[in-house]
PDB file of C-alpha atoms and ligand atoms in Angstrom:
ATOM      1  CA  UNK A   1      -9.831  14.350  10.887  1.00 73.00           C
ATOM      2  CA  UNK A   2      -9.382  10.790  12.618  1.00 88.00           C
ATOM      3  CA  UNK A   3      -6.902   8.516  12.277  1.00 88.00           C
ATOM      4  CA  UNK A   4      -8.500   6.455   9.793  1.00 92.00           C
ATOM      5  CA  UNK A   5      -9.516   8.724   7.389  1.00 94.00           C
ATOM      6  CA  UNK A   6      -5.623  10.383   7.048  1.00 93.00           C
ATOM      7  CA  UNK A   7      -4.667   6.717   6.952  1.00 92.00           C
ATOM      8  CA  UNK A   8      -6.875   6.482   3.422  1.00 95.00           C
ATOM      9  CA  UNK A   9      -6.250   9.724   2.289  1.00 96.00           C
ATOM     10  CA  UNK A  10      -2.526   9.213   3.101  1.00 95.00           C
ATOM     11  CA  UNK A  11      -2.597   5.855   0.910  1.00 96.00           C
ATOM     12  CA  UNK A  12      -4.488   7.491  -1.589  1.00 97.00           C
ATOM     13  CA  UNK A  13      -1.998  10.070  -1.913  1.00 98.00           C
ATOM     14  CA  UNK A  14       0.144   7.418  -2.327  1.00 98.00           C
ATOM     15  CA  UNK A  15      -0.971   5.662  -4.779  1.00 98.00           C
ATOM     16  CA  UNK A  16      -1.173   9.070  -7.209  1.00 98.00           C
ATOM     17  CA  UNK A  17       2.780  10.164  -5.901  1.00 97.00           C
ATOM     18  CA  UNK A  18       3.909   6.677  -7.534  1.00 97.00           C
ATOM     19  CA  UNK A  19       2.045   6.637 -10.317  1.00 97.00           C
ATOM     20  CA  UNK A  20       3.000  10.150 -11.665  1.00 97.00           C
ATOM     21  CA  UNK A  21       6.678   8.762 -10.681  1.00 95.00           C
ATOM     22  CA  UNK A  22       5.930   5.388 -12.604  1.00 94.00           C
ATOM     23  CA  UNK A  23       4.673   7.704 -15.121  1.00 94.00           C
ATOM     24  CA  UNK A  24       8.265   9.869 -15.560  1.00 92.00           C
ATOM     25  CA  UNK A  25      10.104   6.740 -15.429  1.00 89.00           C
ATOM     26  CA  UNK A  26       8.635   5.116 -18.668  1.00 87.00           C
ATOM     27  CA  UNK A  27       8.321   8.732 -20.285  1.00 89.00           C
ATOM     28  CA  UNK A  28      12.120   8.970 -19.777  1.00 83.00           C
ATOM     29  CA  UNK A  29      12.513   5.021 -20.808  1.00 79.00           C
ATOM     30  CA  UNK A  30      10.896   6.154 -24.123  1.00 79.00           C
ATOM     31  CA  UNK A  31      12.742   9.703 -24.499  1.00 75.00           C
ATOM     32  CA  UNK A  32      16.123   7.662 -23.839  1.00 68.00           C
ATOM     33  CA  UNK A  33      14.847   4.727 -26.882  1.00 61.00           C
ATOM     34  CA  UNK A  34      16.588   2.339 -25.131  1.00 55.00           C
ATOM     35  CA  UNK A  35      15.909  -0.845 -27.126  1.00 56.00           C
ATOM     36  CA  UNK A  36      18.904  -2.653 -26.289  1.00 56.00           C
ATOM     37  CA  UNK A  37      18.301  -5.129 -24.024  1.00 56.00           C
ATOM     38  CA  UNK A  38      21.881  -5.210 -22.767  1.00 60.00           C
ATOM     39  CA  UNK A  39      21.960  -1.600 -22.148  1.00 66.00           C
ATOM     40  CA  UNK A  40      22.269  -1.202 -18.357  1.00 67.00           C
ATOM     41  CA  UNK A  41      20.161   2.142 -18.565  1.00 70.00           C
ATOM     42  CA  UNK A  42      17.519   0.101 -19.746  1.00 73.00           C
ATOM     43  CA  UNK A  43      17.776  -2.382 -16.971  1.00 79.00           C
ATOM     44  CA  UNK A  44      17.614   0.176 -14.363  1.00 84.00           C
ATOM     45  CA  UNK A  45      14.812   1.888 -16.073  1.00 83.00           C
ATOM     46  CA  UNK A  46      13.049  -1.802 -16.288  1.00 86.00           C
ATOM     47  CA  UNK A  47      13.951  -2.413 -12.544  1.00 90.00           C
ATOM     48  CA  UNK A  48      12.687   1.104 -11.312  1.00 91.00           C
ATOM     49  CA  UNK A  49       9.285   0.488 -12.654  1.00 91.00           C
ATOM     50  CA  UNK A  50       9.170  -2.919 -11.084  1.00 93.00           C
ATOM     51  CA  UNK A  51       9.659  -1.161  -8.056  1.00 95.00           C
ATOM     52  CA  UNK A  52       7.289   1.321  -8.582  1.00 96.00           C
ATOM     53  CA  UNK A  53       4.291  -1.169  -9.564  1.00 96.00           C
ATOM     54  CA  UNK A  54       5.427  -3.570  -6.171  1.00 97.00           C
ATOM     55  CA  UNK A  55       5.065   0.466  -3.906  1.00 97.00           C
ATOM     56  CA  UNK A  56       1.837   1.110  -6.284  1.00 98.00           C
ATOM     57  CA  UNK A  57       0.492  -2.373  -5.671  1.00 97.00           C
ATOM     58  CA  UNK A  58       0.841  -2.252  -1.586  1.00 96.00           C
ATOM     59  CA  UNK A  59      -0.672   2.014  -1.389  1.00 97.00           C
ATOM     60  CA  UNK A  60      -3.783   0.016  -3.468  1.00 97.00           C
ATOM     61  CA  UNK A  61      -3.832  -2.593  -0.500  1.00 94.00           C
ATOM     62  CA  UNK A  62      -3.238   0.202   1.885  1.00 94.00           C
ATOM     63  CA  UNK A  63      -6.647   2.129   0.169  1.00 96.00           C
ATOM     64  CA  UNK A  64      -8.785  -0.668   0.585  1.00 96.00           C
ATOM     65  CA  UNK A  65      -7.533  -1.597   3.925  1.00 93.00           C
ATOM     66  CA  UNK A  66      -8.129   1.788   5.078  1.00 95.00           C
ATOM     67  CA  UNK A  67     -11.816   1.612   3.210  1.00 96.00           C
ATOM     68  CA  UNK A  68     -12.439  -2.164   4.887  1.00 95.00           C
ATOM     69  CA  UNK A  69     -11.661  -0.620   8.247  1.00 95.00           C
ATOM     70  CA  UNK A  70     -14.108   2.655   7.860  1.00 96.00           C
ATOM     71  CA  UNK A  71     -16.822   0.202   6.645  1.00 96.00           C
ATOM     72  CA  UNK A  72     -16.067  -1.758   9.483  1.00 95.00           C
ATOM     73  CA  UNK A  73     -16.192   1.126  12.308  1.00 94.00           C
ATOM     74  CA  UNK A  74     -19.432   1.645  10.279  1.00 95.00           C
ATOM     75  CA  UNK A  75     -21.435  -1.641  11.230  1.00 94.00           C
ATOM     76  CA  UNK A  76     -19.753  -2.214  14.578  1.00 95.00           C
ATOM     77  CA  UNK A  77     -17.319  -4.304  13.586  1.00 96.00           C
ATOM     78  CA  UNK A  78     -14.289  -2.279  13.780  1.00 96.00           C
ATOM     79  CA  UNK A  79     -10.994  -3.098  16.313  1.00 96.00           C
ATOM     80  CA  UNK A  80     -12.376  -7.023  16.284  1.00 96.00           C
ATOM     81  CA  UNK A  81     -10.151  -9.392  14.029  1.00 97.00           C
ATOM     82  CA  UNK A  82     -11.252 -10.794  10.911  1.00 94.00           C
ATOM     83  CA  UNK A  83      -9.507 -14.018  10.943  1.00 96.00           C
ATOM     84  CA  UNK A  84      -9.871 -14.686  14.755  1.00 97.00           C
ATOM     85  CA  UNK A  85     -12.838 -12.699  15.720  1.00 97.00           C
ATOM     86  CA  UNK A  86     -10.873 -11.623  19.024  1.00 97.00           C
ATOM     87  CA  UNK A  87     -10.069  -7.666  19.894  1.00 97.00           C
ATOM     88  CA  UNK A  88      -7.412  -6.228  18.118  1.00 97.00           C
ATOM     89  CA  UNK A  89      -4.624  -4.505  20.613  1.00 96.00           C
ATOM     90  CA  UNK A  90      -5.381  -0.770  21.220  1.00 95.00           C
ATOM     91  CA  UNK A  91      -1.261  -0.123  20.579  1.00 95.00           C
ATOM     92  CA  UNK A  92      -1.664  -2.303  17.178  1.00 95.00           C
ATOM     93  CA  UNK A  93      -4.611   0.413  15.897  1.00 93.00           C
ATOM     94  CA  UNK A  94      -2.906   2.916  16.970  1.00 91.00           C
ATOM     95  CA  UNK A  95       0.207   2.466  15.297  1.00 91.00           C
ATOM     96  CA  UNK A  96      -2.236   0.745  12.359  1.00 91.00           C
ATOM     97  CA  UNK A  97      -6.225   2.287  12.206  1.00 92.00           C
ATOM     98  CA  UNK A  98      -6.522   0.378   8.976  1.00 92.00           C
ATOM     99  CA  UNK A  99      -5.760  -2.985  11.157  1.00 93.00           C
ATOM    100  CA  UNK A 100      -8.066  -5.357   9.870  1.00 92.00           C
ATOM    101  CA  UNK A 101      -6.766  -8.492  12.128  1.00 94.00           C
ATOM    102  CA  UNK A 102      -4.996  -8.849  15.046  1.00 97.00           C
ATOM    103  CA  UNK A 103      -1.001  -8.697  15.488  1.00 96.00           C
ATOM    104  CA  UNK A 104      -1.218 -13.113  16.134  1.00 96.00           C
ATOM    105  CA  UNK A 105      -2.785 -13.576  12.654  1.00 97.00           C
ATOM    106  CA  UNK A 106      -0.984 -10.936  11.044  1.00 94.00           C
ATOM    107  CA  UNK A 107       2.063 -12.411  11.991  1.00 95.00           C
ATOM    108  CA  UNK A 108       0.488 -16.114  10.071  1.00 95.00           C
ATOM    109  CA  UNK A 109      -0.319 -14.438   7.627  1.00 88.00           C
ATOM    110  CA  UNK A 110      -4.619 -14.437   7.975  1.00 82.00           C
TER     111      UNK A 110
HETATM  112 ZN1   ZN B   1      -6.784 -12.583  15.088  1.00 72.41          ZN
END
């Protein structure tokens, strides 16, 4: 398999490891009927699942990063920034295949 594709099926992965874990964390919230807002168990509980949705929400971008970027070795397109329309660094897809942009605009945010 090629870099790419165990970069998507390694986000993909992802995104099902967090949400069975997001999916044990509110089972044990409601097990635990913590309704008390001051309770600190229910503030750690409250926290751990914002965590979880912020990892969930980043493997999602990860998927369709890693989908944008086999699309884009698909039509030619692939290794050439999307912001700047310049090559993107051999070293940057390497350590990154689902690269869409180059490390400049990256780094601003494009
Ligand atoms: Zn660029």
């Amino acid at each position: 398999m090629d870099a790419l594709s165990e970069a998507l099926d390694d986000a993909r992965r992802r995104v099902v490891d967090l949400q069975a874990a997001r999916a044990e964390v509110v089972a044990a919230a409601e097990g635990a009927n913590s309704d008390d807002e001051h309770d600190p168990e229910g503030a750690t509980i409250a926290y751990e699942r914002e965590q979880l949705a912020a990892l969930i929400a980043q493997a999602a971008e990860s998927v369709a990063a890693a989908e944008a970027a086999i699309a884009a070795r698909a039509d030619g397109t692939y290794g050439i920034c999307r912001a700047c329309g310049r090559q993107i660094g051999a070293e940057r897809l390497e350590a990154r295949p689902s690269a869409l942009t180059c490390i400049d605009c990256a780094r601003q945010g494009r």
